[in-house]
PDB file of C-alpha atoms in Angstrom:
ATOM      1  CA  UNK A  29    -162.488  46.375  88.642  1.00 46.00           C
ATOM      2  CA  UNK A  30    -159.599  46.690  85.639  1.00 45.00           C
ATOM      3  CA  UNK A  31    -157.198  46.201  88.666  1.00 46.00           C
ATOM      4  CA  UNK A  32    -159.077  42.863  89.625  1.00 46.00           C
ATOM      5  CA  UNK A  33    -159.553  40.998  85.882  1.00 43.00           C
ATOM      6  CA  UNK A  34    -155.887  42.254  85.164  1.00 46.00           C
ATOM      7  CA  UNK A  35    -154.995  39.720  88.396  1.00 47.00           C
ATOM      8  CA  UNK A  36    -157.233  37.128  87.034  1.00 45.00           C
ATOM      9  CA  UNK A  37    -155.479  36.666  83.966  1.00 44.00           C
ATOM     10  CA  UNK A  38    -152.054  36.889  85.635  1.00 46.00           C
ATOM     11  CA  UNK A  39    -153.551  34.197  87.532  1.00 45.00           C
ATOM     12  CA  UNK A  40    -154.316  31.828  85.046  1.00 44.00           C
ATOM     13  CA  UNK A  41    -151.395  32.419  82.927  1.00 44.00           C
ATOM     14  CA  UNK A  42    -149.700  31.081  86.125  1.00 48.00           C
ATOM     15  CA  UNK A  43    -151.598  28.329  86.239  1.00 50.00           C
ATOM     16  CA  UNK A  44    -150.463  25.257  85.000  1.00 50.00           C
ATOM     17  CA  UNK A  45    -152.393  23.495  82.121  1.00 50.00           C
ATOM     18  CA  UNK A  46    -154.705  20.340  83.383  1.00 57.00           C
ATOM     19  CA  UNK A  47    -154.498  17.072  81.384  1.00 58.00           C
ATOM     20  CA  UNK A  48    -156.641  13.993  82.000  1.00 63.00           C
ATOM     21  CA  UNK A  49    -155.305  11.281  83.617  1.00 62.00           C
ATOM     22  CA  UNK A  50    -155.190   9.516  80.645  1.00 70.00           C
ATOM     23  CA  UNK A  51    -152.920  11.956  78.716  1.00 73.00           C
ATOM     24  CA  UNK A  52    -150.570  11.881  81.975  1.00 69.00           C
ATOM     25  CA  UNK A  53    -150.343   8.167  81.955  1.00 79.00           C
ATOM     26  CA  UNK A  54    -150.050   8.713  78.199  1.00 81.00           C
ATOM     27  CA  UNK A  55    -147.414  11.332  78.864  1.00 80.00           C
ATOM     28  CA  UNK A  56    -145.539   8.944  81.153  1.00 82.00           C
ATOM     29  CA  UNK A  57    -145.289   6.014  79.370  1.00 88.00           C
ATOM     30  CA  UNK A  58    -143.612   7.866  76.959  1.00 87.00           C
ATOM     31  CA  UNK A  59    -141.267   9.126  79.470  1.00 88.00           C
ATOM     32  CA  UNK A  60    -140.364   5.875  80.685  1.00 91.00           C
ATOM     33  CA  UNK A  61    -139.991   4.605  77.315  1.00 93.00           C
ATOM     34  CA  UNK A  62    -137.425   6.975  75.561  1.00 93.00           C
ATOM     35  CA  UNK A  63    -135.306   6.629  79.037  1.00 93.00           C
ATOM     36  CA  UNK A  64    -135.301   3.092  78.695  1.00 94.00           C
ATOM     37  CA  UNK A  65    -133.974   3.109  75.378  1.00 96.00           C
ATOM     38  CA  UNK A  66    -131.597   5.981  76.433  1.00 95.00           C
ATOM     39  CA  UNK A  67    -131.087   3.355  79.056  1.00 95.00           C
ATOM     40  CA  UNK A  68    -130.157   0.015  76.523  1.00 96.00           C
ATOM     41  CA  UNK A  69    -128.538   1.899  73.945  1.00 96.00           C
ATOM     42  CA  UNK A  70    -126.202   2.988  76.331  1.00 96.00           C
ATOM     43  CA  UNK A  71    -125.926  -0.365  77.852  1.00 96.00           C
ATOM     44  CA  UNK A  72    -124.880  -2.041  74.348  1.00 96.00           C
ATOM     45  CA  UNK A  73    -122.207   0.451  73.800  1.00 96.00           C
ATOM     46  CA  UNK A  74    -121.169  -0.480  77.457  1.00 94.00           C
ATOM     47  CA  UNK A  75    -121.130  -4.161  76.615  1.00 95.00           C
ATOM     48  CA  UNK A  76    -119.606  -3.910  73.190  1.00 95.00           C
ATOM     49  CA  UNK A  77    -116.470  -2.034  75.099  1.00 94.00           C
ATOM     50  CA  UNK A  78    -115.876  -4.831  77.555  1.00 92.00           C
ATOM     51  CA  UNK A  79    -112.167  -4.036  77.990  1.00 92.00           C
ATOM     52  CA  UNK A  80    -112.134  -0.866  78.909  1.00 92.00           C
ATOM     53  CA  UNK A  81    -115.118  -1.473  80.890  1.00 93.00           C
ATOM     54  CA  UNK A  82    -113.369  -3.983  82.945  1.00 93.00           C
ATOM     55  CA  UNK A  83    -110.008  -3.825  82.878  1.00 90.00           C
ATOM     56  CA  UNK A  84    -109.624  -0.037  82.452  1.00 90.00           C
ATOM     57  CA  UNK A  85    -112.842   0.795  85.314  1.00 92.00           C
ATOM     58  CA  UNK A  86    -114.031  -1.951  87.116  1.00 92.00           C
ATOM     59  CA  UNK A  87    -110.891  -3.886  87.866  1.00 91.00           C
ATOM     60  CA  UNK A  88    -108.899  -1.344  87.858  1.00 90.00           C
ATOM     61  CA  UNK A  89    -109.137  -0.215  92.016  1.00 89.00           C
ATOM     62  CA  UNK A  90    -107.953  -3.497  92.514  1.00 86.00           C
ATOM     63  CA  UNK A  91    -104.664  -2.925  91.711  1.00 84.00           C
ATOM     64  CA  UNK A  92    -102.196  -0.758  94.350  1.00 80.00           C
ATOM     65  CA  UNK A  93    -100.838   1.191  91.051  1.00 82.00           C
ATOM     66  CA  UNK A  94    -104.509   2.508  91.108  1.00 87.00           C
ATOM     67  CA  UNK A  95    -104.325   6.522  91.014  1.00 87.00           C
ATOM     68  CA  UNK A  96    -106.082   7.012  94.327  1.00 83.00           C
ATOM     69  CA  UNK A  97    -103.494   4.757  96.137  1.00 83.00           C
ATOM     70  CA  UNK A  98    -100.122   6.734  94.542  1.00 83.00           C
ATOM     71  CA  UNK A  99    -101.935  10.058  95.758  1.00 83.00           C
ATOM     72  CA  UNK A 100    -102.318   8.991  99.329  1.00 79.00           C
ATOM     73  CA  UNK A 101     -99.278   7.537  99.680  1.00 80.00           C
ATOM     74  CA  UNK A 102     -97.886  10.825  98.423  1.00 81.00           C
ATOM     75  CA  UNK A 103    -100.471  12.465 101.094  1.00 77.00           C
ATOM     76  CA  UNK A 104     -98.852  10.556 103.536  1.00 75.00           C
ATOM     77  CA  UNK A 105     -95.196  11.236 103.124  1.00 78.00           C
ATOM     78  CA  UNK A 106     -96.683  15.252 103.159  1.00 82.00           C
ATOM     79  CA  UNK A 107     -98.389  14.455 106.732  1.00 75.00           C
ATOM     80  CA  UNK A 108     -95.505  12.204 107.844  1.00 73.00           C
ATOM     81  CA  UNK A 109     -98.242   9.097 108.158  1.00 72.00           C
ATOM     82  CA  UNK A 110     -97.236   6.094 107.089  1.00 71.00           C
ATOM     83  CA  UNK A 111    -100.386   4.460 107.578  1.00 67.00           C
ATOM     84  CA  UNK A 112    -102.016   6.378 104.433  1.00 69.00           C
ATOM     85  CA  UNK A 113     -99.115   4.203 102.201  1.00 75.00           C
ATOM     86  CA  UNK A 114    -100.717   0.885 101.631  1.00 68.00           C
ATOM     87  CA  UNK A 115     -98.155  -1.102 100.014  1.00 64.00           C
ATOM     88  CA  UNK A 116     -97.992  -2.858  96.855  1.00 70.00           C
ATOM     89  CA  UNK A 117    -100.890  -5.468  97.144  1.00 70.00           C
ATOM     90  CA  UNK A 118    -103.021  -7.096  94.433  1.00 74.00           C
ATOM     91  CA  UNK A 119    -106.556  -8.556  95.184  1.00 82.00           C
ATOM     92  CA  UNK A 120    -107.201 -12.029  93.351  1.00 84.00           C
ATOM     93  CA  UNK A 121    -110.915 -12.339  91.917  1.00 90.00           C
ATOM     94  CA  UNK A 122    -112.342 -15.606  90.939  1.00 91.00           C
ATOM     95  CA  UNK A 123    -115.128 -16.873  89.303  1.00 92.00           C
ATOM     96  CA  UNK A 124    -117.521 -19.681  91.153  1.00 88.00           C
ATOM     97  CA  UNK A 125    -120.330 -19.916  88.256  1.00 88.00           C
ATOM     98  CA  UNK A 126    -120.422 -21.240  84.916  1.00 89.00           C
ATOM     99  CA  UNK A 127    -122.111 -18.115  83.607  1.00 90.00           C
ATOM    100  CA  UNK A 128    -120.462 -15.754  86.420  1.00 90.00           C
ATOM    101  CA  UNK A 129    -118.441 -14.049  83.987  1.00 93.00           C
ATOM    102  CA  UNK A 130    -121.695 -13.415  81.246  1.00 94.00           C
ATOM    103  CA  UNK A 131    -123.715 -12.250  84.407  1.00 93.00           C
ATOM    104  CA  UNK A 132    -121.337  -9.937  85.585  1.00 93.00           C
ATOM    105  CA  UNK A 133    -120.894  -8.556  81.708  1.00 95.00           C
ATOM    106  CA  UNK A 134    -124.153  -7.773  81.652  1.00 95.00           C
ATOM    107  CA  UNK A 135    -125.127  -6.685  84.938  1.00 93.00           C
ATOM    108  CA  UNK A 136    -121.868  -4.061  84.730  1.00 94.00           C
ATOM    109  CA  UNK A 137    -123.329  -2.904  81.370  1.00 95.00           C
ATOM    110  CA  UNK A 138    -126.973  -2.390  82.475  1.00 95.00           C
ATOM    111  CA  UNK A 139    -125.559  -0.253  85.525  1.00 93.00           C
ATOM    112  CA  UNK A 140    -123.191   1.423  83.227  1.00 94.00           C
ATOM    113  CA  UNK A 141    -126.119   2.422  80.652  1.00 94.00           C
ATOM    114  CA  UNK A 142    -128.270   3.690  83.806  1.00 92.00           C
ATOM    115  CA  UNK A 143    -125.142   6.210  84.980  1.00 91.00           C
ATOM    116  CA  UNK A 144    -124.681   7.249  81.306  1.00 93.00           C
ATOM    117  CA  UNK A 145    -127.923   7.818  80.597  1.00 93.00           C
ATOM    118  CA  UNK A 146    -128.645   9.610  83.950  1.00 90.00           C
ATOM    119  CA  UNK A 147    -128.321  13.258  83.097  1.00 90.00           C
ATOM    120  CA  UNK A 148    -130.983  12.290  79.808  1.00 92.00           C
ATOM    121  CA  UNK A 149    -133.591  10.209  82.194  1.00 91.00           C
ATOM    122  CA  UNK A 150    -133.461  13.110  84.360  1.00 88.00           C
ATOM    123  CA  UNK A 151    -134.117  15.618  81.887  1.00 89.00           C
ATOM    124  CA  UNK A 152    -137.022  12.974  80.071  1.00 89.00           C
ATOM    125  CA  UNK A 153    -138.444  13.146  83.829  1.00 85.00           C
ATOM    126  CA  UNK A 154    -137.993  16.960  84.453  1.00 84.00           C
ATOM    127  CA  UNK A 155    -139.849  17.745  80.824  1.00 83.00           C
ATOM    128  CA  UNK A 156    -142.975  15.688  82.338  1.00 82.00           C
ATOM    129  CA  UNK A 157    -143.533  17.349  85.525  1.00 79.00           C
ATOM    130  CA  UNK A 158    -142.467  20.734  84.115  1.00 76.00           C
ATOM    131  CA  UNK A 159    -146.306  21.505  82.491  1.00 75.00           C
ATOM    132  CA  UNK A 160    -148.003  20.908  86.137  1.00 69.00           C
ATOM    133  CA  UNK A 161    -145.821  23.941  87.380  1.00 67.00           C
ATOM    134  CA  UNK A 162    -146.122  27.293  88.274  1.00 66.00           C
ATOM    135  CA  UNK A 163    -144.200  29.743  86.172  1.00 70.00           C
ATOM    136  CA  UNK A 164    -142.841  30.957  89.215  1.00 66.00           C
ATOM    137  CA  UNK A 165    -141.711  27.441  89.878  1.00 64.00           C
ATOM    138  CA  UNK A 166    -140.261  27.121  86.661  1.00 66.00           C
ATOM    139  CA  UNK A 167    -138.132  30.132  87.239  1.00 67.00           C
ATOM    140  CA  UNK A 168    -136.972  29.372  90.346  1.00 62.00           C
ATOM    141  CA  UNK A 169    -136.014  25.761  89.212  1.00 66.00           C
ATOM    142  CA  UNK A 170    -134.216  26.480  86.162  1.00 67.00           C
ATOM    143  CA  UNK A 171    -130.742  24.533  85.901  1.00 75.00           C
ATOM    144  CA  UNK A 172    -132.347  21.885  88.416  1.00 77.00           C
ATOM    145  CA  UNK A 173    -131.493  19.253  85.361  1.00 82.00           C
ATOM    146  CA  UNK A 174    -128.042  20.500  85.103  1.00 86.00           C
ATOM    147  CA  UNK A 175    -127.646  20.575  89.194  1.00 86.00           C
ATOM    148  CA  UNK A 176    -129.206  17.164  89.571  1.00 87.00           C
ATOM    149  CA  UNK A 177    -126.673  15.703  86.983  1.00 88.00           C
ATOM    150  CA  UNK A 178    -124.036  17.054  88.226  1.00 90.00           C
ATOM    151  CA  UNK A 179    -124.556  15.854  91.972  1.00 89.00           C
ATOM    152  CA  UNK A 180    -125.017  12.408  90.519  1.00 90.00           C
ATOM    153  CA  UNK A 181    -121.702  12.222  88.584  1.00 91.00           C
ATOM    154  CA  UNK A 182    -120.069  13.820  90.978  1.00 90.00           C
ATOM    155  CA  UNK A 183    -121.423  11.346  93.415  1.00 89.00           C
ATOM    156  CA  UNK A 184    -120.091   8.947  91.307  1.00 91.00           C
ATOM    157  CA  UNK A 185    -116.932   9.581  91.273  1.00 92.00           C
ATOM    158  CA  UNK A 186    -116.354  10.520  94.504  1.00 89.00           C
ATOM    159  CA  UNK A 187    -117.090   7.212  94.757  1.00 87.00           C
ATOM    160  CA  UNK A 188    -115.101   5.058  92.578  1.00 91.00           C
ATOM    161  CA  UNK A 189    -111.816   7.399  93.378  1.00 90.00           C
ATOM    162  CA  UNK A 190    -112.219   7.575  97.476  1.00 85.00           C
ATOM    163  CA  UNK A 191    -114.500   5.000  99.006  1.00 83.00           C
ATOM    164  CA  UNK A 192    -114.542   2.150  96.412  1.00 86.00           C
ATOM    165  CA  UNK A 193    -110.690   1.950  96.330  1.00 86.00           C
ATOM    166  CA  UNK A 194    -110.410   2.209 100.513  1.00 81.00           C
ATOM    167  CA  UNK A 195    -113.026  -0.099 100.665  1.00 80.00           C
ATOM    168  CA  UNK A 196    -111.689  -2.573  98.642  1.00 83.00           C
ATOM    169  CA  UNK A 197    -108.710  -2.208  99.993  1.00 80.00           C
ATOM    170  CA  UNK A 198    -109.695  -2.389 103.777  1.00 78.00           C
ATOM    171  CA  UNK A 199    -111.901  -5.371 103.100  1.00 80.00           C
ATOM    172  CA  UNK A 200    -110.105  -7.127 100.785  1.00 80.00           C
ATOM    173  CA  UNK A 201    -106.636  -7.395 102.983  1.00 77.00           C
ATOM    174  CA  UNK A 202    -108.391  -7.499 106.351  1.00 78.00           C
ATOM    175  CA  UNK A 203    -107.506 -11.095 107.701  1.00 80.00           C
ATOM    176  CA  UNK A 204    -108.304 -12.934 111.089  1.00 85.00           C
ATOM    177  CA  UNK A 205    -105.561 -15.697 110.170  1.00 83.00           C
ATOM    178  CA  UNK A 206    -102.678 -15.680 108.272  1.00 82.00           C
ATOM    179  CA  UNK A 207    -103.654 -19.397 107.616  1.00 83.00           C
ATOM    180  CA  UNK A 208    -106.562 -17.995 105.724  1.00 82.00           C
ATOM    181  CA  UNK A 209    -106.502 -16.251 101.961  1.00 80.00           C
ATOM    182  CA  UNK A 210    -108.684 -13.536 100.922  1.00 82.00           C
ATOM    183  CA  UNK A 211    -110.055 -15.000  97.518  1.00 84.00           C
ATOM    184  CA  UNK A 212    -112.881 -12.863  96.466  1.00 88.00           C
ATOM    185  CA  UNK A 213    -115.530 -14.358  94.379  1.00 90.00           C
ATOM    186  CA  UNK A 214    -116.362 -11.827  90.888  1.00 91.00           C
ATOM    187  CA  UNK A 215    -120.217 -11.677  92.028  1.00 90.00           C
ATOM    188  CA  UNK A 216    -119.185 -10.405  95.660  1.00 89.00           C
ATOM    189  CA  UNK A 217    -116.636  -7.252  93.965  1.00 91.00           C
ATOM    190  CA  UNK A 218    -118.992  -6.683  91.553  1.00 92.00           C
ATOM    191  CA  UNK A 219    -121.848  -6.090  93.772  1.00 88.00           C
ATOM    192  CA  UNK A 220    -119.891  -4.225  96.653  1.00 85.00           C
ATOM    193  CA  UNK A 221    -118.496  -1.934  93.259  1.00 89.00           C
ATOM    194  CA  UNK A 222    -121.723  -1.344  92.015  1.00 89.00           C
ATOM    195  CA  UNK A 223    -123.708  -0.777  95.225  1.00 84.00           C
ATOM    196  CA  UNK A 224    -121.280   1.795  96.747  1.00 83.00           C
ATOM    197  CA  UNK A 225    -120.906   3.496  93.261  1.00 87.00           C
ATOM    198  CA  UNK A 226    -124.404   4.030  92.291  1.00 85.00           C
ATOM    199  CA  UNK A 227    -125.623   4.638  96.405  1.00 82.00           C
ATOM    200  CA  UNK A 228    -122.935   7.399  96.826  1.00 83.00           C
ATOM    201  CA  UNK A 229    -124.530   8.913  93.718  1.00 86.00           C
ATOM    202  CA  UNK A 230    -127.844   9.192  94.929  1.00 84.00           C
ATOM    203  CA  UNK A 231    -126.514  10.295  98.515  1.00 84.00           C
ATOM    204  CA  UNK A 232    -125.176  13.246  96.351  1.00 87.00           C
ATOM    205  CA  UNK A 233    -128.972  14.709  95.189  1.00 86.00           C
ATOM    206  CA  UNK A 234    -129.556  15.190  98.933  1.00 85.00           C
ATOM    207  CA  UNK A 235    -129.834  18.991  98.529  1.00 87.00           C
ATOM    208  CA  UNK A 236    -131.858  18.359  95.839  1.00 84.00           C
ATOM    209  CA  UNK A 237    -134.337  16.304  97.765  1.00 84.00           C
ATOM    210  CA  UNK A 238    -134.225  19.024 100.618  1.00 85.00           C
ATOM    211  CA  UNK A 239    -135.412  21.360  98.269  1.00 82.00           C
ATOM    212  CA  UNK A 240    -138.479  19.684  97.280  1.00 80.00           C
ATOM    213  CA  UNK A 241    -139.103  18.464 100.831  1.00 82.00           C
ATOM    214  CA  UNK A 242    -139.009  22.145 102.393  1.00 83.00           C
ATOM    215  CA  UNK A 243    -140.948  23.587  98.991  1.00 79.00           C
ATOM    216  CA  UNK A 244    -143.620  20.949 100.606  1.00 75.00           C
ATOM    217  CA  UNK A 245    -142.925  21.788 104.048  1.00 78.00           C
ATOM    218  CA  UNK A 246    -142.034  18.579 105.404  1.00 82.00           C
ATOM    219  CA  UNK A 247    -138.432  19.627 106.218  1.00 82.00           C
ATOM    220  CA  UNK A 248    -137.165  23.434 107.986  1.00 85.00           C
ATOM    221  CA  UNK A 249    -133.750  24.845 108.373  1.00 85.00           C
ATOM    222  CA  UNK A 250    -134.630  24.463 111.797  1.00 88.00           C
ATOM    223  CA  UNK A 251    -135.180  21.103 111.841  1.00 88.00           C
ATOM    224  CA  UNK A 252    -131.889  20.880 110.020  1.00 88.00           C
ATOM    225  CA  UNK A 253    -129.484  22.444 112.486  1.00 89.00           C
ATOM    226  CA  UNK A 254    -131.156  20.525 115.264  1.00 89.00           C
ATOM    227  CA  UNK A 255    -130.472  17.196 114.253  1.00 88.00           C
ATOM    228  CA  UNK A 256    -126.803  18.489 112.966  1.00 88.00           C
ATOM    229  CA  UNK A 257    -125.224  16.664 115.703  1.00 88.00           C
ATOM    230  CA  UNK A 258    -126.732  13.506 115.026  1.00 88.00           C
ATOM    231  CA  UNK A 259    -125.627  13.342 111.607  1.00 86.00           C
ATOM    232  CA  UNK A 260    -122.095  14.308 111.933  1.00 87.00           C
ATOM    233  CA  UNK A 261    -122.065  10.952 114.100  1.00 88.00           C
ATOM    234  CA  UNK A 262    -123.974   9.059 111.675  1.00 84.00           C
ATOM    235  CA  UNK A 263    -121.378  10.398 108.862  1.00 81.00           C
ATOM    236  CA  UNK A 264    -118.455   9.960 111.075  1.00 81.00           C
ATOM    237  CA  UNK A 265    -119.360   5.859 112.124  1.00 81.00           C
ATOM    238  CA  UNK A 266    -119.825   5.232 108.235  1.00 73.00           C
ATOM    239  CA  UNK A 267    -116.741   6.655 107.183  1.00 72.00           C
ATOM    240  CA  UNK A 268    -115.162   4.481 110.238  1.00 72.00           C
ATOM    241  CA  UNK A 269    -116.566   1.668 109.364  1.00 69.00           C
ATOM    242  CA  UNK A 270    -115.763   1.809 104.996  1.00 60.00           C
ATOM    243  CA  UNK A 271    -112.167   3.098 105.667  1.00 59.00           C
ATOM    244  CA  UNK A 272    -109.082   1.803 107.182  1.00 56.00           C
ATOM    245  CA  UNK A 273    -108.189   2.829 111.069  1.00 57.00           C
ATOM    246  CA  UNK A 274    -106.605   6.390 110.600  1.00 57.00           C
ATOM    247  CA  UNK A 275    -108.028   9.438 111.093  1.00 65.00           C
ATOM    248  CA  UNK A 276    -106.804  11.015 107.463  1.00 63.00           C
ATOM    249  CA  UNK A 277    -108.637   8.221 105.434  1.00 63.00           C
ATOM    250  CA  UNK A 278    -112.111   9.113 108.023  1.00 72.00           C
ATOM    251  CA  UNK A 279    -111.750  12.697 106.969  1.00 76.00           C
ATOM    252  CA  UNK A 280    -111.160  12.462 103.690  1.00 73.00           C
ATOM    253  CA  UNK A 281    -114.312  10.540 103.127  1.00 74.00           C
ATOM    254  CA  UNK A 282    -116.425  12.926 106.001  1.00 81.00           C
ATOM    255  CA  UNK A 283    -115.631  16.068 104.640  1.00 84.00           C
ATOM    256  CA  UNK A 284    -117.500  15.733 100.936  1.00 84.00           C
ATOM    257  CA  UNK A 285    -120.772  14.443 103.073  1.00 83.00           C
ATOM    258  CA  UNK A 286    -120.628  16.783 105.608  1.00 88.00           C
ATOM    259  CA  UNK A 287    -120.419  19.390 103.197  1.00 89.00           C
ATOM    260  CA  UNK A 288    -123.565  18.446 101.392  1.00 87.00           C
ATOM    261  CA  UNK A 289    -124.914  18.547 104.916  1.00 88.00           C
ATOM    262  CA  UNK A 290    -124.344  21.912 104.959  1.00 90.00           C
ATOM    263  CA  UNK A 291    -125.185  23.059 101.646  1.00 89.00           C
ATOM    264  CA  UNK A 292    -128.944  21.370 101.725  1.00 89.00           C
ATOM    265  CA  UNK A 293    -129.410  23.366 105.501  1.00 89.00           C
ATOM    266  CA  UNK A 294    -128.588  26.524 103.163  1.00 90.00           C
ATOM    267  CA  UNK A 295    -130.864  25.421 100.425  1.00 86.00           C
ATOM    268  CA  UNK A 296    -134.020  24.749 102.719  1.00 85.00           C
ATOM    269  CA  UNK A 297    -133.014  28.447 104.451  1.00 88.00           C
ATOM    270  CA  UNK A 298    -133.222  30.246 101.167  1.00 83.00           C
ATOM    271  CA  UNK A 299    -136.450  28.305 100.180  1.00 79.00           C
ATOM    272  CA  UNK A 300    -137.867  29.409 103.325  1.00 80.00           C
ATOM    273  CA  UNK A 301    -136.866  32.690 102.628  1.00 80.00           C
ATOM    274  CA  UNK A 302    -138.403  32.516  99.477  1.00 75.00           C
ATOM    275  CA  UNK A 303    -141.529  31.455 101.066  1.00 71.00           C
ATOM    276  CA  UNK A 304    -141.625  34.019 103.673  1.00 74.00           C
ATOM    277  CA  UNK A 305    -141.272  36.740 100.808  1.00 73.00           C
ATOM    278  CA  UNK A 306    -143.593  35.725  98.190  1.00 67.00           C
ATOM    279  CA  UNK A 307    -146.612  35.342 101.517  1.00 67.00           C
ATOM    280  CA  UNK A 308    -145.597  39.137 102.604  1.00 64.00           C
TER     281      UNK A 308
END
């Protein structure tokens, strides 16, 4: 009888406090709030730095004395491929709109508040679903903050230093006519900069989202490994398709996405291990 109260308790000490709906709506407004501030703040710090912003960050991929270029060519001349030099060559931006260049200021600073502000709007977000958990969910998720962050940022720049310089550089030179010039409007670099940047970034918190999808059931290791083959092809025709034709430039942008492949099949085995354990 001691044996069964003692459980009780332990039971509702695991349980996780109930709150109205009102005082979670409360609760997330809040939420929303301080991340959105997190969010402008951020974004007027962005826009009061315009040149480093621009010509240090954004613009600066453009350019064939851009890091990532020097290292392939170097790459190349390792590997004996010439193909992974790609010559001095300069991209010329223009601006169609009257207020183009304002737009793009403060579109660029918006997107730049949202990636500097990530790791904090992730933790606002965490600290709001972390009362309607178990403690033994709490344990096991400890760090997920610090993981999630880094997967983002790392994302990130995985991004701006591989596949926004390639494409750029593939798009941006690729020409059906010599009789035609590659002018590229501000609006179209900015949006193909910020799309790729903040999509790779997200692409990166796919273990992440496997780990909440098998918690739920929804996804298995086994499902996983079955569909393996599919995906390598589905990684392999993107990173054809964003990089130039060589087989170096396809691997180097395969490898980082393949890998996260693999390390959110290891993540769903271990929560179904987990699973398995805590049943028995």
């Amino acid at each position: 009888m001691a044996e069964t109260v003692t459980s009780k308790k332990k039971k509702k000490k695991e349980e996780p406090a109930e709150m109205s709906f009102l005082s979670h709506l409360d609760a997330l407004r809040g939420t929303l709030f301080r991340s959105a501030i997190a969010v402008l703040i951020l974004s007027v710090v962005a826009f009061m730095n315009r040149k480093l912003i621009f010509d240090e960050i954004i613009l600066a991929p453009k350019e064939s004395s851009f890091i990532t270029y020097k290292l392939l060519c170097q790459l190349g001349q390792l590997l004996h491929t010439p193909s992974l030099c790609l010559g001095n060559y300069e991209i010329n931006i223009i601006n169609l709109n009257l207020s183009g260049q304002f737009y793009s200021h403060m579109t660029i600073s918006f997107y730049a508040g949202i990636i500097l502000a990530a790791p904090y709007v992730l933790w606002e977000f965490w600290r709001f679903i972390k009362p309607a958990m178990y403690d033994n969910e709490k344990k096991h998720s400890k760090g997920a903050v610090t993981i999630m962050s880094l997967l983002f940022i790392l994302g990130v720049l995985f991004s701006y230093y591989v596949l926004v310089p390639i494409t750029l550089n593939f798009f941006g030179t690729y020409s059906i006519s010599d009789q035609i010039a590659n002018q590229i409007s501000l609006s179209s670099y900015i949006s193909t900069f910020t799309s790729v940047t903040l999509s790779v970034g997200v692409v990166f918190e796919l273990p992440v989202l496997i780990y909440f999808l098998t918690k739920i059931g929804i996804v298995t290791p086994e499902f996983l490994r079955r569909i393996r083959k599919y995906m390598i092809i589905i990684i392999l025709t993107i990173a054809a398709i964003v990089t130039p034709p060589d087989v170096f430039s396809q691997i180097l942008v395969s490898i980082p996405l393949l890998a996260l492949y693999e390390i959110s099949i290891i993540v769903s085995s271990r929560i179904e291990k987990k699973q398995l354990s805590e049943e028995l």
